[in-house]
Coordinates of C-alpha atoms in Angstrom, one line a residue:
M1 CA 0.1 0.1 0.0
T2 CA 1.4 3.5 -0.9
S3 CA -0.3 6.2 1.2
V4 CA -0.2 10.1 0.1
N5 CA -0.7 12.3 3.0
A6 CA 0.4 15.7 1.4
I7 CA -3.0 16.9 0.6
T8 CA -2.8 20.5 0.1
P9 CA -4.5 23.4 2.4
S10 CA -7.2 23.8 -0.1
G11 CA -8.0 20.2 -0.2
R12 CA -8.6 20.3 -4.1
N13 CA -4.9 19.7 -5.5
L14 CA -4.0 16.3 -5.4
P15 CA -0.3 15.4 -5.0
A16 CA 2.0 15.3 -8.0
E17 CA 3.5 11.9 -6.8
L18 CA -0.1 10.1 -7.2
P19 CA -0.1 7.9 -10.4
S20 CA -1.8 9.8 -13.2
Q21 CA -4.6 7.4 -13.2
A22 CA -5.2 8.1 -9.4
Q23 CA -5.1 11.9 -10.1
R24 CA -7.4 11.8 -13.0
V25 CA -10.1 9.8 -11.0
G26 CA -9.7 11.9 -7.9
Y27 CA -10.5 15.0 -9.9
V28 CA -13.4 13.4 -11.6
I29 CA -14.9 12.4 -8.3
L30 CA -14.5 15.9 -6.9
R31 CA -16.2 17.7 -9.9
A32 CA -19.1 14.8 -9.8
L33 CA -19.8 15.7 -6.3
D34 CA -19.8 19.3 -7.0
R35 CA -22.3 18.7 -9.8
L36 CA -24.4 16.6 -7.3
G37 CA -24.9 19.7 -5.3
F38 CA -22.3 19.0 -2.7
V39 CA -21.2 22.5 -2.3
H40 CA -22.4 24.8 0.7
E41 CA -22.0 28.7 0.8
R42 CA -22.1 29.9 4.3
K43 CA -23.9 33.5 4.9
D44 CA -20.4 35.2 5.2
G45 CA -19.7 33.9 1.8
E46 CA -17.2 31.0 2.7
I47 CA -17.9 28.0 0.2
F48 CA -17.4 24.5 1.3
T49 CA -16.7 21.8 -1.1
I50 CA -15.9 18.1 -0.6
R51 CA -12.3 17.5 0.2
F52 CA -9.9 14.4 0.4
A53 CA -8.0 14.2 3.6
D54 CA -6.0 11.4 2.2
V55 CA -5.4 9.4 -0.8
S56 CA -4.0 5.6 -0.6
I57 CA -3.1 3.3 -3.5
Y58 CA -3.4 -0.4 -2.7
D59 CA -1.5 -3.1 -5.0
R60 CA -1.2 -0.3 -7.7
R61 CA -4.6 -0.9 -8.5
W62 CA -7.2 0.4 -5.9
A63 CA -7.1 4.2 -5.3
A64 CA -8.9 5.0 -1.7
Y65 CA -10.0 8.5 -1.3
Q66 CA -10.6 9.4 2.3
I67 CA -13.3 12.0 2.8
D68 CA -12.4 14.9 5.2
T69 CA -15.4 14.4 7.3
E70 CA -14.4 17.4 9.6
R71 CA -15.3 19.7 6.8
L72 CA -18.8 18.2 5.7
Y73 CA -21.0 21.3 6.6
H74 CA -24.6 20.9 5.7
F75 CA -24.1 17.3 4.7
S76 CA -23.6 14.0 6.3
I77 CA -22.0 10.6 5.3
P78 CA -25.3 9.0 4.6
D79 CA -25.7 11.6 2.0
L80 CA -22.2 10.8 0.3
A81 CA -23.0 6.9 0.8
S82 CA -26.4 7.1 -1.2
P83 CA -26.7 4.4 -4.1
R84 CA -27.4 7.4 -6.2
V85 CA -24.0 9.1 -5.6
V86 CA -22.0 6.0 -5.9
S87 CA -23.5 5.2 -9.1
T88 CA -23.2 8.6 -10.5
L89 CA -19.4 8.5 -9.5
S90 CA -19.1 5.2 -11.3
A91 CA -20.6 6.5 -14.4
A92 CA -18.2 9.8 -14.1
T93 CA -15.1 7.9 -13.8
R94 CA -16.0 4.7 -16.0
L95 CA -14.8 2.8 -13.2
P96 CA -16.2 0.5 -10.4
V97 CA -16.3 3.0 -7.3
R98 CA -17.2 1.3 -4.0
I99 CA -17.7 2.7 -0.4
L100 CA -15.4 1.8 2.6
S101 CA -16.2 3.0 6.0
R102 CA -13.7 1.5 8.0
G103 CA -11.4 3.9 9.7
G104 CA -12.8 6.6 8.0
F105 CA -15.2 7.2 4.8
F106 CA -13.8 6.5 1.4
Y107 CA -14.4 6.3 -2.0
V108 CA -12.6 3.0 -3.4
A109 CA -12.0 3.0 -7.3
D110 CA -10.9 0.2 -9.3
L111 CA -8.1 1.9 -11.4
Y112 CA -7.8 -1.5 -13.7
P113 CA -11.0 -3.4 -13.7
S114 CA -11.1 -6.6 -15.3
T115 CA -12.8 -5.2 -18.6
Q116 CA -9.2 -3.6 -19.1
P117 CA -6.2 -5.8 -19.7
A118 CA -4.1 -6.0 -16.9
P119 CA -0.3 -6.1 -17.4
K120 CA 1.0 -9.6 -18.3
L121 CA 3.0 -11.5 -15.5
P122 CA 6.7 -12.2 -16.0
P123 CA 7.7 -16.1 -16.5
Q124 CA 10.1 -15.9 -13.9
V125 CA 11.0 -13.5 -11.0
L126 CA 14.2 -13.5 -9.1
L127 CA 13.5 -12.4 -5.4
D128 CA 15.4 -8.9 -4.9
L129 CA 15.8 -8.3 -1.1
N130 CA 17.1 -4.9 -1.7
R131 CA 13.1 -4.0 -2.5
R132 CA 11.9 -5.5 0.8
P133 CA 9.4 -3.6 2.9
D134 CA 10.8 -2.1 6.1
D135 CA 8.9 -4.4 8.2
P136 CA 11.1 -7.5 9.2
L137 CA 8.1 -10.0 9.3
A138 CA 7.3 -9.3 5.7
A139 CA 7.2 -12.1 3.4
P140 CA 7.6 -12.0 -0.3
I141 CA 4.8 -13.7 -2.4
G142 CA 5.7 -12.7 -6.0
E143 CA 5.0 -10.2 -8.7
G144 CA 1.2 -9.4 -9.3
A145 CA -0.2 -7.6 -12.2
F146 CA 0.3 -4.3 -10.6
G147 CA 3.6 -5.0 -8.8
P148 CA 5.5 -6.7 -6.0
V149 CA 3.3 -8.4 -3.3
W150 CA 4.4 -8.9 0.1
R151 CA 2.5 -9.6 3.2
T152 CA 3.5 -9.5 6.9
L153 CA 3.1 -12.8 9.0
P154 CA 0.0 -11.2 11.0
E155 CA -1.5 -10.2 7.7
L156 CA -1.0 -13.6 6.3
G157 CA -2.2 -15.4 9.3
H158 CA -2.5 -19.1 8.9
V159 CA -1.6 -20.2 5.4
M160 CA -2.2 -23.4 3.2
I161 CA 0.2 -23.7 0.5
A162 CA -0.7 -26.3 -2.1
G163 CA 0.7 -27.5 -5.4
A164 CA 1.6 -30.6 -7.4
T165 CA 5.1 -31.7 -7.7
G166 CA 7.2 -29.3 -10.0
S167 CA 4.5 -26.3 -9.6
G168 CA 7.2 -24.2 -7.6
K169 CA 5.7 -24.6 -4.3
S170 CA 8.8 -25.8 -2.6
T171 CA 11.0 -23.1 -4.4
W172 CA 8.7 -20.2 -3.3
L173 CA 8.8 -21.4 0.5
H174 CA 12.7 -21.3 0.4
A175 CA 12.6 -17.8 -0.9
A176 CA 10.1 -16.8 1.7
L177 CA 12.2 -18.3 4.4
G178 CA 15.0 -16.9 3.2
A179 CA 13.5 -13.2 3.1
L180 CA 12.1 -13.8 6.8
F181 CA 15.2 -15.1 8.4
S182 CA 17.6 -12.6 6.7
G183 CA 15.5 -9.8 7.5
A184 CA 14.3 -10.6 11.2
G185 CA 16.5 -11.3 14.2
V186 CA 15.7 -14.1 16.6
D187 CA 14.2 -11.3 18.9
R188 CA 11.5 -10.8 16.3
L189 CA 11.2 -14.4 14.7
R190 CA 11.4 -17.8 15.9
A191 CA 10.5 -20.9 13.8
I192 CA 9.9 -24.6 13.8
L193 CA 10.5 -26.9 10.9
V194 CA 8.5 -30.2 10.2
D195 CA 9.7 -32.0 7.1
P196 CA 9.0 -35.7 6.4
K197 CA 10.9 -35.8 3.6
R198 CA 14.2 -34.8 5.6
S199 CA 15.7 -32.8 3.0
E200 CA 13.4 -30.1 1.8
L201 CA 14.0 -27.7 4.7
A202 CA 17.4 -29.2 5.8
I203 CA 19.2 -26.2 4.5
W204 CA 17.5 -24.0 7.2
A205 CA 18.0 -26.6 10.3
A206 CA 21.0 -24.7 11.7
C207 CA 19.5 -21.2 11.3
P208 CA 19.6 -19.5 14.6
H209 CA 15.9 -18.7 14.3
V210 CA 14.7 -22.5 14.3
I211 CA 13.8 -23.9 17.7
G212 CA 15.0 -27.6 18.4
E213 CA 16.0 -29.8 15.5
L214 CA 14.2 -30.4 12.2
A215 CA 11.5 -32.6 12.8
C216 CA 10.9 -35.8 10.4
D217 CA 8.2 -37.7 11.7
E218 CA 5.0 -37.8 13.7
A219 CA 6.7 -38.0 17.2
Q220 CA 9.3 -35.5 16.5
A221 CA 6.6 -33.0 15.1
A222 CA 4.2 -33.6 18.0
Q223 CA 7.0 -32.9 20.5
L224 CA 8.0 -29.6 18.8
L225 CA 4.3 -28.5 18.4
S226 CA 3.9 -29.4 22.3
G227 CA 6.4 -26.9 23.1
V228 CA 4.7 -24.3 20.9
V229 CA 1.2 -25.0 22.6
Q230 CA 2.7 -24.5 26.0
E231 CA 4.4 -21.1 24.7
I232 CA 0.8 -20.1 23.6
N233 CA -0.6 -20.9 27.0
H234 CA 2.1 -19.0 28.6
R235 CA 1.7 -16.0 26.3
G236 CA -2.1 -15.9 27.3
D237 CA -1.1 -15.8 31.0
L238 CA 1.0 -12.8 30.1
F239 CA -1.8 -11.1 28.4
V240 CA -4.2 -11.7 31.1
Q241 CA -1.4 -10.0 33.6
A242 CA -1.0 -7.0 31.1
G243 CA -4.6 -6.7 30.7
V244 CA -4.3 -7.1 26.7
R245 CA -6.1 -9.5 24.2
E246 CA -3.3 -10.0 21.8
I247 CA 0.4 -9.8 20.9
K248 CA 0.3 -6.6 19.2
A249 CA -1.2 -4.7 22.2
Y250 CA 1.2 -6.6 24.5
N251 CA 4.4 -5.7 22.5
R252 CA 3.5 -2.1 22.7
Q253 CA 4.0 -1.9 26.4
A254 CA 6.3 -4.9 27.0
I255 CA 10.1 -4.0 28.0
E256 CA 11.0 -7.2 26.0
P257 CA 8.3 -7.7 23.2
L258 CA 7.7 -11.3 22.1
P259 CA 8.8 -12.8 18.8
A260 CA 6.6 -14.1 16.4
I261 CA 6.7 -17.9 16.0
L262 CA 6.3 -19.4 12.4
C263 CA 5.6 -23.3 12.4
V264 CA 6.2 -24.6 8.8
I265 CA 4.9 -28.1 8.3
D266 CA 5.9 -29.7 4.9
E267 CA 3.7 -32.8 3.5
A268 CA 1.2 -31.5 6.3
L269 CA -1.8 -33.7 5.0
D270 CA 0.3 -36.9 4.7
L271 CA 1.6 -36.3 8.3
V272 CA -1.8 -35.9 9.7
L273 CA -3.3 -38.8 8.2
G274 CA -0.4 -41.0 9.3
A275 CA -0.7 -39.6 12.8
G276 CA -4.7 -40.0 13.0
A277 CA -7.4 -37.9 13.6
R278 CA -7.3 -38.3 17.5
S279 CA -3.5 -38.1 17.8
E280 CA -1.7 -35.7 20.0
L281 CA -0.1 -33.9 16.7
V282 CA -3.4 -33.3 15.6
D283 CA -4.9 -31.8 18.8
Q284 CA -1.7 -29.5 18.6
I285 CA -2.5 -28.3 15.2
K286 CA -6.1 -27.7 16.0
T287 CA -4.8 -25.6 19.1
I288 CA -2.4 -23.8 17.0
A289 CA -5.1 -23.0 14.5
M290 CA -7.4 -21.9 17.0
R291 CA -5.5 -19.6 19.4
G292 CA -2.1 -19.1 17.8
R293 CA -2.6 -15.8 15.7
S294 CA -3.7 -13.6 18.5
T295 CA -0.6 -14.9 20.4
G296 CA 1.9 -14.3 17.3
V297 CA 2.2 -18.2 16.5
Y298 CA 1.2 -18.8 12.7
L299 CA 0.9 -22.0 10.9
W300 CA 2.3 -22.7 7.3
L301 CA 1.0 -26.0 6.2
A302 CA 2.4 -27.0 2.7
T303 CA 1.1 -30.0 0.8
Q304 CA 1.1 -31.6 -2.7
H305 CA -2.5 -32.3 -2.1
A306 CA -4.5 -29.3 -2.6
A307 CA -7.6 -31.1 -1.3
A308 CA -5.8 -31.0 2.0
V309 CA -8.4 -28.8 3.7
T310 CA -10.7 -31.8 3.5
G311 CA -8.4 -34.1 5.3
L312 CA -7.5 -31.6 7.9
P313 CA -9.4 -30.9 11.0
R314 CA -12.1 -28.7 10.3
V315 CA -11.2 -26.2 12.8
A316 CA -7.7 -25.8 11.5
S317 CA -9.0 -25.9 7.9
V318 CA -11.2 -23.0 8.4
N319 CA -8.5 -21.1 10.0
L320 CA -6.2 -21.2 7.1
V321 CA -7.5 -18.0 5.9
T322 CA -4.8 -17.6 3.4
R323 CA -4.3 -19.8 0.5
L324 CA -1.5 -20.0 -2.0
V325 CA -2.3 -22.4 -4.7
F326 CA 0.1 -23.4 -7.4
R327 CA -0.7 -25.7 -10.4
V328 CA -3.1 -28.5 -9.2
A329 CA -4.3 -31.6 -10.7
D330 CA -8.1 -30.9 -11.6
R331 CA -10.9 -28.5 -11.0
S332 CA -12.4 -30.0 -8.0
A333 CA -9.0 -29.7 -6.2
A334 CA -8.7 -26.1 -7.0
E335 CA -12.2 -25.3 -5.8
V336 CA -11.6 -27.3 -2.5
A337 CA -8.4 -25.3 -1.9
G338 CA -10.3 -22.0 -2.5
C339 CA -8.7 -20.9 -5.5
P340 CA -10.7 -22.2 -8.6
G341 CA -8.6 -21.8 -11.9
A342 CA -5.5 -23.2 -10.5
E343 CA -6.0 -26.3 -12.4
R344 CA -5.7 -24.2 -15.6
I345 CA -2.2 -23.1 -14.7
S346 CA 0.3 -24.2 -17.3
Q347 CA 3.1 -26.8 -16.7
D348 CA 5.4 -24.4 -18.4
R349 CA 4.8 -21.9 -15.7
P350 CA 6.5 -23.3 -12.5
G351 CA 5.9 -20.7 -9.8
R352 CA 2.8 -19.2 -11.1
L353 CA -0.2 -19.4 -8.4
L354 CA -3.3 -18.3 -7.3
A355 CA -3.4 -16.4 -4.1
R356 CA -6.3 -15.6 -1.8
L357 CA -5.1 -12.9 0.5
G358 CA -8.3 -11.5 2.2
G359 CA -10.2 -11.2 -1.0
D360 CA -10.8 -12.8 -4.5
P361 CA -7.9 -15.0 -5.7
Q362 CA -5.3 -13.0 -7.7
E363 CA -2.8 -14.5 -10.2
I364 CA 0.9 -14.2 -8.9
Q365 CA 4.2 -15.1 -10.3
A366 CA 6.1 -16.3 -7.1
Y367 CA 9.5 -15.3 -6.4
Y368 CA 12.4 -17.6 -6.4
L369 CA 16.1 -17.8 -5.7
L370 CA 18.7 -19.6 -7.5
D371 CA 20.5 -22.6 -6.0
E372 CA 23.6 -20.8 -5.5
Q373 CA 21.8 -17.7 -4.1
L374 CA 19.7 -19.8 -1.7
A375 CA 22.9 -21.4 -0.3
D376 CA 24.6 -17.9 0.0
L377 CA 21.7 -16.4 1.9
A378 CA 21.5 -19.4 4.2
H379 CA 25.2 -19.2 5.1
S380 CA 25.0 -15.6 5.7
V381 CA 22.2 -16.1 8.2
W382 CA 24.3 -18.7 9.8
D383 CA 27.7 -16.5 9.9
R384 CA 25.8 -13.6 11.3
S385 CA 24.5 -15.7 14.2
K386 CA 28.1 -17.0 15.2
A387 CA 29.0 -13.6 16.6
G388 CA 26.0 -14.2 18.9
P389 CA 23.9 -11.6 20.8
S390 CA 25.2 -8.6 22.8
L391 CA 24.8 -9.5 26.3
T392 CA 25.1 -7.0 29.1
E393 CA 27.7 -7.5 31.8
G394 CA 24.9 -8.4 34.2
E395 CA 23.6 -11.2 31.9
Q396 CA 27.1 -12.2 31.4
A397 CA 27.7 -12.4 35.2
L398 CA 24.4 -14.5 35.5
V399 CA 25.6 -17.1 33.0
A400 CA 29.1 -17.3 34.4
F401 CA 27.7 -18.0 37.8
A402 CA 25.5 -20.3 36.4
V403 CA 28.1 -22.3 34.7
S404 CA 30.8 -22.1 37.3
E405 CA 28.8 -22.6 40.6
L406 CA 25.4 -24.5 39.2
G407 CA 27.1 -26.6 36.6
G408 CA 25.4 -25.2 33.9
A409 CA 21.9 -25.0 35.5
F410 CA 20.2 -21.7 35.1
I411 CA 18.5 -22.0 38.6
K412 CA 16.3 -18.7 39.3
N413 CA 16.3 -18.9 43.0
K414 CA 20.1 -19.5 43.5
L415 CA 20.8 -16.6 40.9
V416 CA 18.6 -14.1 42.6
A417 CA 20.4 -14.9 45.9
A418 CA 23.6 -14.5 44.4
F419 CA 22.8 -11.3 42.6
P420 CA 20.6 -9.0 44.7
N421 CA 20.3 -6.4 41.8
W422 CA 18.2 -9.0 40.0
T423 CA 14.6 -9.5 40.9
D424 CA 12.8 -12.8 41.1
H425 CA 10.7 -11.6 38.0
Q426 CA 13.6 -10.2 35.9
V427 CA 15.2 -13.5 36.3
K428 CA 12.2 -15.6 35.4
K429 CA 11.3 -13.2 32.4
L430 CA 14.9 -13.4 31.2
A431 CA 15.1 -17.4 31.4
K432 CA 11.9 -17.7 29.5
S433 CA 13.0 -15.4 26.7
W434 CA 16.5 -17.0 26.3
E435 CA 14.6 -20.5 26.4
I436 CA 12.3 -19.2 23.7
R437 CA 15.4 -18.3 21.5
G438 CA 17.1 -21.6 22.2
W439 CA 19.8 -20.2 24.4
L440 CA 18.6 -22.2 27.6
T441 CA 17.4 -25.8 27.1
K442 CA 13.7 -26.6 28.0
P443 CA 13.4 -28.3 31.3
A444 CA 13.4 -32.0 31.1
H445 CA 10.4 -32.1 33.4
R446 CA 8.7 -29.8 35.9
A447 CA 11.2 -29.8 38.6
A448 CA 14.3 -29.9 36.4
P449 CA 15.9 -26.3 35.6
R450 CA 17.0 -25.0 32.2
L451 CA 20.5 -25.5 31.1
V452 CA 23.0 -22.9 29.8
T453 CA 23.8 -24.1 25.9
P454 CA 27.2 -24.2 24.6
E455 CA 26.2 -21.2 22.4
L456 CA 25.2 -19.0 25.4
A457 CA 28.3 -20.1 27.5
R458 CA 30.4 -19.2 24.4
W459 CA 28.8 -15.6 24.2
A460 CA 29.2 -15.0 27.6
G461 CA 33.0 -15.8 27.3
V462 CA 32.8 -19.0 29.6
E463 CA 33.3 -22.8 29.1
L464 CA 30.7 -25.2 30.1
P465 CA 31.9 -28.3 32.1
S466 CA 32.8 -31.4 29.8
I467 CA 29.7 -33.3 31.3
Q468 CA 27.3 -30.3 30.1
T469 CA 29.0 -29.9 26.8

């Protein structure tokens, strides 16, 4: 989305940086409103006309003209929203014009309706990370008819990625993970990876963002997802204490914001069918699908079977709000996946997909990386992590004490007793944060302590006892 806020004081001159088509349509709308009688002259001779407070461009296609409602002398929003007015604006602009009343009052014009030929998509699009948005949680989707398409993890929510062998599904997945892992630090993003094929996602297994090891079977996947469910419950407790309902509100006031957690499960349908409908794994997927998004936990379920939604638990399938559907076998599979027409994608167009991103499916050419670029990107992420985080002197002292005096065990009560300047709450919060990042191990059982990892010990400048390493 491009937002243009530099509306001049007169409110009638649209900014020059707007695309020419958006400028033309904006002026037509203003003139049409004048002709409809939305002009008011006060007794002192001052004339009030309809003005725009802001103009925004979405995906280079839709122009949203926000009405300055503070200057609606003698007129009201219902007057401007009447069917007669909207139909007149559509006729005047010769484009579809709709009303949007969320966060203000807008006239939204489709600058390039389907009756006009949209620009053709390129057959291939290399991912250019120099063009990435500012948000570190932005994931690249591909090149649409009206330019690059990126979405943040919160905007995407839970995602189903479907496509037949050779359709470009896995290639896109690597490009997306490469962009996310290279753009966000471990304080902003953590991930778990489930790969029954054992080789598809292996290149990312050593990435510092990844929690635990790559899961390759149902038992390993259930163990990883169990930790994610525990984290969802923990975050829910934090939200209650903070008096908030979701992660965005919590992070605004948190001293140490919580990272997003991305759960990528490849060959998801085969894994679920193998585990069984009443398995622990399926229960965990249900929980994450129902409660994960508000706590900053997101599911990406990838499968070769476009009909995967019918094989997944219903509560999971209905929460897969975003669908990225590459070439599939037949019409029924495309319709079940929510993107009818995906069966018509040519085999000569790997990476071509239909994306349902909160509206009607749109055709997109997915981004990809060459094998050597992918390897270089993965190694750059690994190399950047070797230097480790910048620990404060106080944090280094805690780690050193845990290693030298507690055998590598990060025991809260003993650490607080040894360092009176640290409160019980501070050490508890730090331990939980380091556990999420993978710097402390998860307790083996309820009474067991977290253990300092070799990486954390190295970053603190100490050596673990040989029994711990």
